[in-house]
PDB file of C-alpha atoms and ligand atoms in Angstrom:
ATOM      1  CA  MET A   1       0.021 -21.176  -6.090  1.00  0.00           C
ATOM      2  CA  ALA A   2       3.531 -21.931  -8.185  1.00  0.00           C
ATOM      3  CA  HIS A   3       6.445 -23.469  -5.658  1.00  0.00           C
ATOM      4  CA  GLY A   4      10.029 -22.490  -6.350  1.00  0.00           C
ATOM      5  CA  ASP A   5      11.307 -19.385  -8.024  1.00  0.00           C
ATOM      6  CA  PRO A   6       8.604 -17.418  -9.944  1.00  0.00           C
ATOM      7  CA  GLY A   7       9.976 -15.495 -12.729  1.00  0.00           C
ATOM      8  CA  PRO A   8       9.101 -12.411 -14.515  1.00  0.00           C
ATOM      9  CA  GLY A   9       5.528 -12.071 -15.832  1.00  0.00           C
ATOM     10  CA  GLU A  10       4.408 -15.472 -13.828  1.00  0.00           C
ATOM     11  CA  THR A  11       0.800 -15.446 -13.262  1.00  0.00           C
ATOM     12  CA  PHE A  12      -0.692 -16.320  -9.674  1.00  0.00           C
ATOM     13  CA  GLU A  13      -4.042 -17.261 -10.733  1.00  0.00           C
ATOM     14  CA  ASN A  14      -5.088 -17.672  -7.172  1.00  0.00           C
ATOM     15  CA  ILE A  15      -4.455 -13.738  -7.151  1.00  0.00           C
ATOM     16  CA  ARG A  16      -6.940 -11.859  -8.810  1.00  0.00           C
ATOM     17  CA  ASN A  17      -5.750  -8.121  -8.195  1.00  0.00           C
ATOM     18  CA  SER A  18      -2.233  -7.106  -6.982  1.00  0.00           C
ATOM     19  CA  ILE A  19      -1.809  -3.376  -5.796  1.00  0.00           C
ATOM     20  CA  ALA A  20       1.275  -1.640  -4.448  1.00  0.00           C
ATOM     21  CA  VAL A  21       1.074   0.869  -2.245  1.00  0.00           C
ATOM     22  CA  ALA A  22       3.651   3.315  -2.867  1.00  0.00           C
ATOM     23  CA  SER A  23       5.388   6.636  -2.362  1.00  0.00           C
ATOM     24  CA  GLY A  24       8.630   8.474  -2.867  1.00  0.00           C
ATOM     25  CA  LYS A  25       9.106   9.751   0.646  1.00  0.00           C
ATOM     26  CA  GLY A  26       8.715   7.896   3.988  1.00  0.00           C
ATOM     27  CA  GLY A  27       6.334   8.891   6.629  1.00  0.00           C
ATOM     28  CA  VAL A  28       3.818  10.164   4.378  1.00  0.00           C
ATOM     29  CA  GLY A  29       1.418   7.286   5.371  1.00  0.00           C
ATOM     30  CA  LYS A  30       2.012   4.595   2.999  1.00  0.00           C
ATOM     31  CA  SER A  31       1.245   1.619   5.610  1.00  0.00           C
ATOM     32  CA  THR A  32      -1.631   3.855   7.332  1.00  0.00           C
ATOM     33  CA  VAL A  33      -3.213   3.832   3.872  1.00  0.00           C
ATOM     34  CA  ALA A  34      -2.352   0.074   2.908  1.00  0.00           C
ATOM     35  CA  VAL A  35      -3.947  -1.261   6.117  1.00  0.00           C
ATOM     36  CA  ASN A  36      -6.838   1.133   6.044  1.00  0.00           C
ATOM     37  CA  LEU A  37      -7.420  -0.016   2.520  1.00  0.00           C
ATOM     38  CA  ALA A  38      -6.923  -3.607   3.276  1.00  0.00           C
ATOM     39  CA  VAL A  39      -9.734  -3.696   6.183  1.00  0.00           C
ATOM     40  CA  ALA A  40     -12.263  -1.621   4.352  1.00  0.00           C
ATOM     41  CA  LEU A  41     -11.562  -3.684   1.140  1.00  0.00           C
ATOM     42  CA  ALA A  42     -12.505  -6.832   3.336  1.00  0.00           C
ATOM     43  CA  GLU A  43     -15.463  -5.342   4.739  1.00  0.00           C
ATOM     44  CA  THR A  44     -16.803  -5.430   1.303  1.00  0.00           C
ATOM     45  CA  GLY A  45     -16.428  -9.077   1.490  1.00  0.00           C
ATOM     46  CA  ALA A  46     -13.423  -9.458  -0.768  1.00  0.00           C
ATOM     47  CA  ARG A  47     -10.880 -11.686   0.059  1.00  0.00           C
ATOM     48  CA  VAL A  48      -7.726  -9.554   0.944  1.00  0.00           C
ATOM     49  CA  GLY A  49      -4.246 -10.506   1.678  1.00  0.00           C
ATOM     50  CA  LEU A  50      -1.342  -7.860   2.781  1.00  0.00           C
ATOM     51  CA  ILE A  51       2.540  -8.035   2.215  1.00  0.00           C
ATOM     52  CA  ASP A  52       4.508  -5.752   4.129  1.00  0.00           C
ATOM     53  CA  ALA A  53       7.425  -5.401   1.734  1.00  0.00           C
ATOM     54  CA  ASP A  54       9.186  -2.864   3.992  1.00  0.00           C
ATOM     55  CA  ILE A  55      11.880  -5.433   5.303  1.00  0.00           C
ATOM     56  CA  TYR A  56      13.948  -2.983   6.669  1.00  0.00           C
ATOM     57  CA  GLY A  57      11.127  -1.323   8.585  1.00  0.00           C
ATOM     58  CA  PRO A  58       8.240  -3.328   9.034  1.00  0.00           C
ATOM     59  CA  ASN A  59       5.169  -1.820  10.545  1.00  0.00           C
ATOM     60  CA  VAL A  60       2.052  -3.789   9.385  1.00  0.00           C
ATOM     61  CA  PRO A  61       2.237  -6.206  12.492  1.00  0.00           C
ATOM     62  CA  LEU A  62       1.779  -3.094  14.904  1.00  0.00           C
ATOM     63  CA  MET A  63      -0.513  -1.287  12.721  1.00  0.00           C
ATOM     64  CA  MET A  64      -2.744  -4.666  12.401  1.00  0.00           C
ATOM     65  CA  GLY A  65      -2.546  -5.752  15.991  1.00  0.00           C
ATOM     66  CA  ALA A  66      -0.688  -8.751  15.201  1.00  0.00           C
ATOM     67  CA  THR A  67       2.765 -10.196  16.454  1.00  0.00           C
ATOM     68  CA  GLU A  68       3.073 -13.928  16.469  1.00  0.00           C
ATOM     69  CA  PRO A  69       4.860 -15.696  14.288  1.00  0.00           C
ATOM     70  CA  PRO A  70       3.056 -17.611  11.573  1.00  0.00           C
ATOM     71  CA  GLU A  71       3.031 -21.346  11.664  1.00  0.00           C
ATOM     72  CA  VAL A  72       4.534 -23.087   8.780  1.00  0.00           C
ATOM     73  CA  ARG A  73       2.731 -26.518   7.665  1.00  0.00           C
ATOM     74  CA  GLU A  74       4.042 -28.458   4.807  1.00  0.00           C
ATOM     75  CA  GLY A  75       6.926 -26.229   3.715  1.00  0.00           C
ATOM     76  CA  LYS A  76       4.264 -23.326   3.527  1.00  0.00           C
ATOM     77  CA  ILE A  77       3.892 -20.292   5.999  1.00  0.00           C
ATOM     78  CA  GLN A  78       0.255 -19.720   7.007  1.00  0.00           C
ATOM     79  CA  PRO A  79      -0.370 -16.171   6.787  1.00  0.00           C
ATOM     80  CA  ILE A  80      -1.617 -14.261  10.119  1.00  0.00           C
ATOM     81  CA  GLU A  81      -5.168 -13.260   9.722  1.00  0.00           C
ATOM     82  CA  ARG A  82      -6.359 -10.289  11.433  1.00  0.00           C
ATOM     83  CA  HIS A  83      -9.329  -7.900  10.856  1.00  0.00           C
ATOM     84  CA  GLY A  84     -10.327 -10.022   7.963  1.00  0.00           C
ATOM     85  CA  VAL A  85      -7.044  -9.558   6.229  1.00  0.00           C
ATOM     86  CA  LYS A  86      -4.173 -12.212   5.673  1.00  0.00           C
ATOM     87  CA  MET A  87      -0.725 -10.849   6.401  1.00  0.00           C
ATOM     88  CA  VAL A  88       2.995 -11.390   5.809  1.00  0.00           C
ATOM     89  CA  SER A  89       5.651  -9.328   7.282  1.00  0.00           C
ATOM     90  CA  MET A  90       9.297  -9.588   8.101  1.00  0.00           C
ATOM     91  CA  GLY A  91       8.361  -7.947  11.497  1.00  0.00           C
ATOM     92  CA  PHE A  92       6.623 -11.553  12.362  1.00  0.00           C
ATOM     93  CA  PHE A  93      10.041 -13.116  12.231  1.00  0.00           C
ATOM     94  CA  LEU A  94      12.057 -10.647  13.930  1.00  0.00           C
ATOM     95  CA  LYS A  95      12.558  -9.956  17.806  1.00  0.00           C
ATOM     96  CA  GLU A  96      11.325  -6.791  19.137  1.00  0.00           C
ATOM     97  CA  ASP A  97      13.448  -3.943  17.858  1.00  0.00           C
ATOM     98  CA  GLU A  98      15.801  -6.293  16.378  1.00  0.00           C
ATOM     99  CA  PRO A  99      16.955  -4.482  12.807  1.00  0.00           C
ATOM    100  CA  VAL A 100      17.251  -6.099   9.352  1.00  0.00           C
ATOM    101  CA  VAL A 101      20.832  -5.724   8.171  1.00  0.00           C
ATOM    102  CA  TRP A 102      20.518  -7.302   4.639  1.00  0.00           C
ATOM    103  CA  ARG A 103      21.614  -6.374   1.221  1.00  0.00           C
ATOM    104  CA  GLY A 104      19.231  -6.227  -1.759  1.00  0.00           C
ATOM    105  CA  PRO A 105      19.747  -9.882  -3.164  1.00  0.00           C
ATOM    106  CA  MET A 106      18.087 -11.090   0.459  1.00  0.00           C
ATOM    107  CA  ILE A 107      15.672  -8.563   0.135  1.00  0.00           C
ATOM    108  CA  HIS A 108      14.337  -9.793  -3.178  1.00  0.00           C
ATOM    109  CA  GLY A 109      14.742 -13.522  -1.800  1.00  0.00           C
ATOM    110  CA  ALA A 110      12.296 -12.717   1.160  1.00  0.00           C
ATOM    111  CA  LEU A 111       9.432 -10.721  -1.065  1.00  0.00           C
ATOM    112  CA  ARG A 112       9.774 -13.951  -3.448  1.00  0.00           C
ATOM    113  CA  GLN A 113       9.213 -16.261  -0.217  1.00  0.00           C
ATOM    114  CA  PHE A 114       6.159 -13.827   0.559  1.00  0.00           C
ATOM    115  CA  LEU A 115       4.536 -14.458  -2.393  1.00  0.00           C
ATOM    116  CA  ALA A 116       5.529 -18.140  -3.276  1.00  0.00           C
ATOM    117  CA  ASP A 117       5.929 -19.755   0.072  1.00  0.00           C
ATOM    118  CA  VAL A 118       2.714 -18.317   1.811  1.00  0.00           C
ATOM    119  CA  ASN A 119      -0.235 -19.937   1.754  1.00  0.00           C
ATOM    120  CA  TRP A 120      -2.537 -17.441   0.588  1.00  0.00           C
ATOM    121  CA  GLY A 121      -5.384 -19.514  -0.753  1.00  0.00           C
ATOM    122  CA  GLU A 122      -7.742 -17.680  -2.983  1.00  0.00           C
ATOM    123  CA  LEU A 123      -7.539 -13.784  -2.815  1.00  0.00           C
ATOM    124  CA  ASP A 124      -9.512 -11.129  -4.548  1.00  0.00           C
ATOM    125  CA  TYR A 125      -7.005  -8.474  -3.559  1.00  0.00           C
ATOM    126  CA  LEU A 126      -3.244  -8.386  -2.491  1.00  0.00           C
ATOM    127  CA  LEU A 127      -1.986  -5.162  -1.208  1.00  0.00           C
ATOM    128  CA  ILE A 128       1.635  -4.583  -1.054  1.00  0.00           C
ATOM    129  CA  ASP A 129       3.070  -2.172   1.435  1.00  0.00           C
ATOM    130  CA  LEU A 130       5.998  -0.748   0.049  1.00  0.00           C
ATOM    131  CA  PRO A 131       8.919   1.009   1.530  1.00  0.00           C
ATOM    132  CA  PRO A 132       9.687   4.566   0.303  1.00  0.00           C
ATOM    133  CA  GLY A 133      11.665   5.101  -2.760  1.00  0.00           C
ATOM    134  CA  THR A 134      12.551   3.391  -5.753  1.00  0.00           C
ATOM    135  CA  GLY A 135      15.052   0.845  -4.807  1.00  0.00           C
ATOM    136  CA  ASP A 136      15.454  -3.012  -4.455  1.00  0.00           C
ATOM    137  CA  ALA A 137      11.827  -3.873  -3.050  1.00  0.00           C
ATOM    138  CA  GLN A 138       9.838  -1.593  -5.929  1.00  0.00           C
ATOM    139  CA  ILE A 139      12.169  -3.503  -8.439  1.00  0.00           C
ATOM    140  CA  SER A 140      11.670  -6.940  -6.937  1.00  0.00           C
ATOM    141  CA  ILE A 141       7.719  -6.797  -6.536  1.00  0.00           C
ATOM    142  CA  SER A 142       7.074  -5.469 -10.036  1.00  0.00           C
ATOM    143  CA  GLN A 143       9.278  -8.414 -11.468  1.00  0.00           C
ATOM    144  CA  LEU A 144       8.008 -11.158  -9.209  1.00  0.00           C
ATOM    145  CA  LEU A 145       4.431 -10.396  -9.701  1.00  0.00           C
ATOM    146  CA  PRO A 146       2.046  -9.001 -12.656  1.00  0.00           C
ATOM    147  CA  LEU A 147       0.904  -6.087 -10.620  1.00  0.00           C
ATOM    148  CA  THR A 148      -2.710  -4.716 -11.444  1.00  0.00           C
ATOM    149  CA  GLY A 149      -0.885  -1.476 -10.414  1.00  0.00           C
ATOM    150  CA  ALA A 150      -0.008   1.193  -7.751  1.00  0.00           C
ATOM    151  CA  VAL A 151      -1.351   3.484  -5.257  1.00  0.00           C
ATOM    152  CA  ILE A 152       0.686   6.415  -4.940  1.00  0.00           C
ATOM    153  CA  VAL A 153       0.602   8.165  -1.219  1.00  0.00           C
ATOM    154  CA  THR A 154       1.879  11.807  -0.972  1.00  0.00           C
ATOM    155  CA  THR A 155       1.496  14.746   1.320  1.00  0.00           C
ATOM    156  CA  PRO A 156       0.192  17.846  -0.238  1.00  0.00           C
ATOM    157  CA  GLN A 157       3.649  19.387   0.113  1.00  0.00           C
ATOM    158  CA  GLY A 158       6.427  20.304  -2.453  1.00  0.00           C
ATOM    159  CA  VAL A 159       9.147  17.798  -1.252  1.00  0.00           C
ATOM    160  CA  SER A 160       6.671  14.658  -0.897  1.00  0.00           C
ATOM    161  CA  LEU A 161       5.078  15.654  -4.778  1.00  0.00           C
ATOM    162  CA  SER A 162       8.483  15.833  -6.114  1.00  0.00           C
ATOM    163  CA  ASP A 163       9.139  12.118  -4.742  1.00  0.00           C
ATOM    164  CA  ALA A 164       5.826  10.948  -5.713  1.00  0.00           C
ATOM    165  CA  ARG A 165       6.521  12.099  -9.309  1.00  0.00           C
ATOM    166  CA  LYS A 166       9.715   9.851  -9.244  1.00  0.00           C
ATOM    167  CA  ALA A 167       7.747   7.033  -7.967  1.00  0.00           C
ATOM    168  CA  ALA A 168       5.375   7.211 -10.692  1.00  0.00           C
ATOM    169  CA  THR A 169       8.045   7.384 -13.293  1.00  0.00           C
ATOM    170  CA  MET A 170       9.555   4.461 -11.733  1.00  0.00           C
ATOM    171  CA  PHE A 171       6.294   2.468 -12.124  1.00  0.00           C
ATOM    172  CA  ASP A 172       5.789   3.903 -15.769  1.00  0.00           C
ATOM    173  CA  LYS A 173       9.290   2.218 -16.509  1.00  0.00           C
ATOM    174  CA  VAL A 174       8.277  -1.136 -15.676  1.00  0.00           C
ATOM    175  CA  ARG A 175       4.574  -0.656 -17.084  1.00  0.00           C
ATOM    176  CA  VAL A 176       2.621  -0.774 -13.759  1.00  0.00           C
ATOM    177  CA  PRO A 177      -0.144   1.285 -14.225  1.00  0.00           C
ATOM    178  CA  ILE A 178      -1.024   3.905 -11.300  1.00  0.00           C
ATOM    179  CA  LEU A 179      -4.461   3.295 -10.231  1.00  0.00           C
ATOM    180  CA  GLY A 180      -4.946   6.328  -8.361  1.00  0.00           C
ATOM    181  CA  VAL A 181      -3.198   8.989  -5.791  1.00  0.00           C
ATOM    182  CA  ILE A 182      -4.173   9.284  -2.233  1.00  0.00           C
ATOM    183  CA  GLU A 183      -3.257  12.790  -0.327  1.00  0.00           C
ATOM    184  CA  ASN A 184      -2.623  12.028   3.231  1.00  0.00           C
ATOM    185  CA  MET A 185      -2.398  14.795   5.947  1.00  0.00           C
ATOM    186  CA  SER A 186      -4.239  16.877   3.474  1.00  0.00           C
ATOM    187  CA  TYR A 187      -5.720  19.094   5.873  1.00  0.00           C
ATOM    188  CA  PHE A 188      -6.647  19.380  10.008  1.00  0.00           C
ATOM    189  CA  LEU A 189      -9.694  19.959  11.333  1.00  0.00           C
ATOM    190  CA  VAL A 190      -9.622  21.346  15.053  1.00  0.00           C
ATOM    191  CA  PRO A 191     -11.937  19.067  17.096  1.00  0.00           C
ATOM    192  CA  GLY A 192     -14.514  20.906  18.612  1.00  0.00           C
ATOM    193  CA  SER A 193     -14.556  24.292  16.307  1.00  0.00           C
ATOM    194  CA  GLY A 194     -14.163  22.480  13.316  1.00  0.00           C
ATOM    195  CA  GLU A 195     -11.707  25.270  11.958  1.00  0.00           C
ATOM    196  CA  ARG A 196      -9.443  24.183   9.054  1.00  0.00           C
ATOM    197  CA  HIS A 197      -5.526  24.225   9.023  1.00  0.00           C
ATOM    198  CA  GLU A 198      -3.544  23.197   6.229  1.00  0.00           C
ATOM    199  CA  ILE A 199      -0.220  22.427   7.960  1.00  0.00           C
ATOM    200  CA  PHE A 200       1.255  20.573   4.645  1.00  0.00           C
ATOM    201  CA  SER A 201      -0.571  22.697   2.421  1.00  0.00           C
ATOM    202  CA  HIS A 202      -3.166  21.361   0.409  1.00  0.00           C
ATOM    203  CA  GLY A 203      -4.459  19.829  -3.155  1.00  0.00           C
ATOM    204  CA  GLY A 204      -1.137  18.953  -4.145  1.00  0.00           C
ATOM    205  CA  GLY A 205      -1.787  15.517  -4.487  1.00  0.00           C
ATOM    206  CA  ALA A 206      -5.094  16.349  -6.294  1.00  0.00           C
ATOM    207  CA  ARG A 207      -3.172  18.509  -8.520  1.00  0.00           C
ATOM    208  CA  PHE A 208      -0.439  15.818  -9.149  1.00  0.00           C
ATOM    209  CA  ALA A 209      -3.219  13.393  -9.972  1.00  0.00           C
ATOM    210  CA  GLU A 210      -4.765  15.615 -12.051  1.00  0.00           C
ATOM    211  CA  GLN A 211      -1.913  16.618 -14.282  1.00  0.00           C
ATOM    212  CA  HIS A 212      -0.993  12.955 -15.066  1.00  0.00           C
ATOM    213  CA  GLY A 213      -4.568  11.930 -15.541  1.00  0.00           C
ATOM    214  CA  PHE A 214      -4.400   9.487 -12.361  1.00  0.00           C
ATOM    215  CA  ASN A 215      -7.407   8.832 -10.348  1.00  0.00           C
ATOM    216  CA  LEU A 216      -7.820  11.003  -6.941  1.00  0.00           C
ATOM    217  CA  LEU A 217      -8.930   8.100  -4.636  1.00  0.00           C
ATOM    218  CA  GLY A 218      -9.206  10.517  -1.520  1.00  0.00           C
ATOM    219  CA  GLN A 219      -7.838  13.309   0.551  1.00  0.00           C
ATOM    220  CA  ILE A 220      -7.456  11.980   4.144  1.00  0.00           C
ATOM    221  CA  PRO A 221      -7.236  14.508   6.967  1.00  0.00           C
ATOM    222  CA  LEU A 222      -4.529  14.832   9.509  1.00  0.00           C
ATOM    223  CA  TYR A 223      -6.440  13.232  12.207  1.00  0.00           C
ATOM    224  CA  GLN A 224      -5.210  11.742  16.062  1.00  0.00           C
ATOM    225  CA  GLY A 225      -7.332   8.712  15.668  1.00  0.00           C
ATOM    226  CA  VAL A 226      -5.423   7.990  12.652  1.00  0.00           C
ATOM    227  CA  ARG A 227      -2.334   7.932  14.387  1.00  0.00           C
ATOM    228  CA  GLU A 228      -3.831   5.938  17.379  1.00  0.00           C
ATOM    229  CA  GLY A 229      -5.560   3.167  15.407  1.00  0.00           C
ATOM    230  CA  GLY A 230      -2.423   2.550  13.875  1.00  0.00           C
ATOM    231  CA  ASP A 231      -0.767   2.359  17.426  1.00  0.00           C
ATOM    232  CA  LEU A 232      -3.225   0.209  18.915  1.00  0.00           C
ATOM    233  CA  GLY A 233      -3.698  -2.105  15.731  1.00  0.00           C
ATOM    234  CA  VAL A 234      -6.954  -1.515  14.960  1.00  0.00           C
ATOM    235  CA  PRO A 235      -7.045   0.938  11.595  1.00  0.00           C
ATOM    236  CA  VAL A 236      -9.409   3.940  11.849  1.00  0.00           C
ATOM    237  CA  ALA A 237     -11.660   2.371   9.219  1.00  0.00           C
ATOM    238  CA  LEU A 238     -12.795  -0.201  11.427  1.00  0.00           C
ATOM    239  CA  ARG A 239     -12.224   1.545  15.047  1.00  0.00           C
ATOM    240  CA  GLU A 240     -14.091   4.702  14.250  1.00  0.00           C
ATOM    241  CA  PRO A 241     -16.002   3.870  11.555  1.00  0.00           C
ATOM    242  CA  GLU A 242     -18.288   7.113  11.469  1.00  0.00           C
ATOM    243  CA  SER A 243     -14.934   9.347  11.209  1.00  0.00           C
ATOM    244  CA  GLU A 244     -13.968  11.572   8.273  1.00  0.00           C
ATOM    245  CA  PRO A 245     -10.776   9.637   7.535  1.00  0.00           C
ATOM    246  CA  ALA A 246     -12.922   6.519   7.648  1.00  0.00           C
ATOM    247  CA  ARG A 247     -15.380   7.530   5.101  1.00  0.00           C
ATOM    248  CA  ILE A 248     -12.612   8.518   3.014  1.00  0.00           C
ATOM    249  CA  PHE A 249     -10.809   5.222   3.000  1.00  0.00           C
ATOM    250  CA  LYS A 250     -14.108   3.203   2.489  1.00  0.00           C
ATOM    251  CA  GLU A 251     -14.923   5.553  -0.544  1.00  0.00           C
ATOM    252  CA  ALA A 252     -11.393   4.981  -1.837  1.00  0.00           C
ATOM    253  CA  ALA A 253     -11.581   1.099  -1.425  1.00  0.00           C
ATOM    254  CA  ALA A 254     -14.776   1.423  -3.275  1.00  0.00           C
ATOM    255  CA  ARG A 255     -13.235   3.391  -6.004  1.00  0.00           C
ATOM    256  CA  LEU A 256     -10.373   0.711  -6.247  1.00  0.00           C
ATOM    257  CA  LEU A 257     -13.008  -2.415  -6.704  1.00  0.00           C
ATOM    258  CA  GLU A 258     -14.593  -0.368  -9.506  1.00  0.00           C
ATOM    259  CA  ILE A 259     -11.212   0.367 -11.404  1.00  0.00           C
ATOM    260  CA  CYS A 260      -9.848  -2.995 -10.577  1.00  0.00           C
ATOM    261  CA  GLY A 261     -13.372  -4.559 -11.936  1.00  0.00           C
ATOM    262  CA  SER A 262     -13.845  -2.407 -14.816  1.00  0.00           C
ATOM    263  CA  GLY A 263     -10.531  -3.409 -16.811  1.00  0.00           C
ATOM    264  CA  ALA A 264      -9.393   0.543 -16.557  1.00  0.00           C
ATOM    265  CA  ALA A 265      -6.263  -0.884 -15.091  1.00  0.00           C
ATOM    266  CA  GLN A 266      -5.533  -3.125 -17.820  1.00  0.00           C
ATOM    267  CA  GLN A 267      -6.437  -0.471 -20.363  1.00  0.00           C
ATOM    268  CA  ALA A 268      -4.137   2.093 -18.357  1.00  0.00           C
ATOM    269  CA  ARG A 269      -1.246  -0.290 -18.938  1.00  0.00           C
ATOM    270  CA  GLN A 270      -1.941  -0.278 -22.699  1.00  0.00           C
ATOM    271  CA  ARG A 271      -1.887   3.331 -23.015  1.00  0.00           C
ATOM    272  CA  GLN A 272       1.042   3.713 -20.840  1.00  0.00           C
ATOM    273  CA  SER A 273       4.147   5.422 -21.500  1.00  0.00           C
ATOM    274  CA  VAL A 274       1.722   7.715 -23.845  1.00  0.00           C
ATOM    275  CA  VAL A 275      -0.513   8.886 -21.333  1.00  0.00           C
ATOM    276  CA  PHE A 276       1.938   9.326 -18.328  1.00  0.00           C
ATOM    277  CA  GLN A 277       4.312  12.349 -19.278  1.00  0.00           C
ATOM    278  CA  PRO A 278       6.074  13.242 -15.994  1.00  0.00           C
ATOM    279  CA  VAL A 279       5.674  17.111 -15.630  1.00  0.00           C
ATOM    280  CA  ARG A 280       9.097  18.900 -15.032  1.00  0.00           C
ATOM    281  CA  LYS A 281       8.890  21.517 -12.234  1.00  0.00           C
TER     282      LYS A 281
HETATM  283  N1  ADP B   1      -3.811  11.073   8.386  1.00  0.00           N
HETATM  284  C1  ADP B   1      -2.998  10.746   9.359  1.00  0.00           C
HETATM  285  N2  ADP B   1      -3.276  11.342  10.715  1.00  0.00           N
HETATM  286  C2  ADP B   1      -2.568  11.353  11.820  1.00  0.00           C
HETATM  287  N3  ADP B   1      -1.641  10.554  11.647  1.00  0.00           N
HETATM  288  C3  ADP B   1      -1.174  10.224  10.528  1.00  0.00           C
HETATM  289  C4  ADP B   1      -1.864  10.042   9.243  1.00  0.00           C
HETATM  290  N4  ADP B   1      -1.453   9.281   8.567  1.00  0.00           N
HETATM  291  C5  ADP B   1      -0.374   8.505   9.144  1.00  0.00           C
HETATM  292  N5  ADP B   1      -0.264   8.981  10.292  1.00  0.00           N
HETATM  293  C6  ADP B   1       0.725   8.900  11.001  1.00  0.00           C
HETATM  294  O1  ADP B   1       2.105   9.170  10.592  1.00  0.00           O
HETATM  295  C7  ADP B   1       3.186   8.276  10.854  1.00  0.00           C
HETATM  296  C8  ADP B   1       4.034   7.588   9.515  1.00  0.00           C
HETATM  297  O2  ADP B   1       2.725   6.964   8.771  1.00  0.00           O
HETATM  298  P1  ADP B   1       3.085   5.557   7.795  1.00  0.00           P
HETATM  299  O3  ADP B   1       1.825   5.130   7.547  1.00  0.00           O
HETATM  300  O4  ADP B   1       4.096   4.860   9.070  1.00  0.00           O
HETATM  301  O5  ADP B   1       4.122   6.238   6.999  1.00  0.00           O
HETATM  302  P2  ADP B   1       4.968   5.379   5.855  1.00  0.00           P
HETATM  303  O6  ADP B   1       4.208   3.899   5.816  1.00  0.00           O
HETATM  304  O7  ADP B   1       4.710   6.195   4.736  1.00  0.00           O
HETATM  305  O8  ADP B   1       6.437   5.504   6.092  1.00  0.00           O
HETATM  306  C9  ADP B   1       2.430   7.263  11.904  1.00  0.00           C
HETATM  307  O9  ADP B   1       2.764   7.052  12.929  1.00  0.00           O
HETATM  308  C10 ADP B   1       1.032   7.248  11.239  1.00  0.00           C
HETATM  309  O10 ADP B   1       0.123   6.815  12.362  1.00  0.00           O
HETATM  310 MG1   MG B   2       5.601   2.042   5.730  1.00  0.00          MG
END
């Protein structure tokens, strides 16, 4: 990897594919999706890295069960490895419950370091768990790294979708292709009876994907084991591999492998701004 300050468009030859996991709104399950996709991709034998780009609210360490500070060797941060995934997070460098009080340019500096000063080695996939919104971290990441594309996470409900549209529009402006949409908290199956409840409505993410010509990568149910896996540091895709959400995460990861491998992302980049027409509601 290049030392120093990577400029716009600099290629990281050791990173084959870099995928931002984004949403407009907080709490919709970005970090949950990022860690589950990361472990599911790693299970296929791919070499996977994960950057926690949520500098103010880093959740990846807890969700992956890793809290120890990384070693620095020869001026390079050694990523922490858990469940077959290499990671870096601001959370590793903070004391518990310590807040980050930083301005935008410092966020850029931290993310630059997460890319250039971490000994990632060769990676097939680098996932980037973004904070909500369309702010500093989103802009920095798309400037620092030639992203293969972004995965948008949304719940099916109106407010989340409206924010997801904003996120998609932002990526379109910086010419980052949308690789797909994950509709999270899509439905709830009552344990035992299997009765289905659609707490946050249903199908909004699927319609959003369809309207814009994005791939629908999966519809993840609200499921207690998803939350538990996050709190216990073992993503549900590993902890309950036979569960419905685990199955859907693994299918979504397989679909991402296909999309990245087929060159569809590059084609989407070329078509971009022609294909993506924000739908006004
Ligand atoms: N499908 C799901 N079923 C149950 N709980 C979920 C699901 N997706 C996310 N959660 C929980 O919701 C909370 C918010 O998810 P998180 O991934 O932190 O969202 P974000 O990164 O978008 O802010 C977490 O406590 C997480 O465990
Ligand atoms: Mg998060």
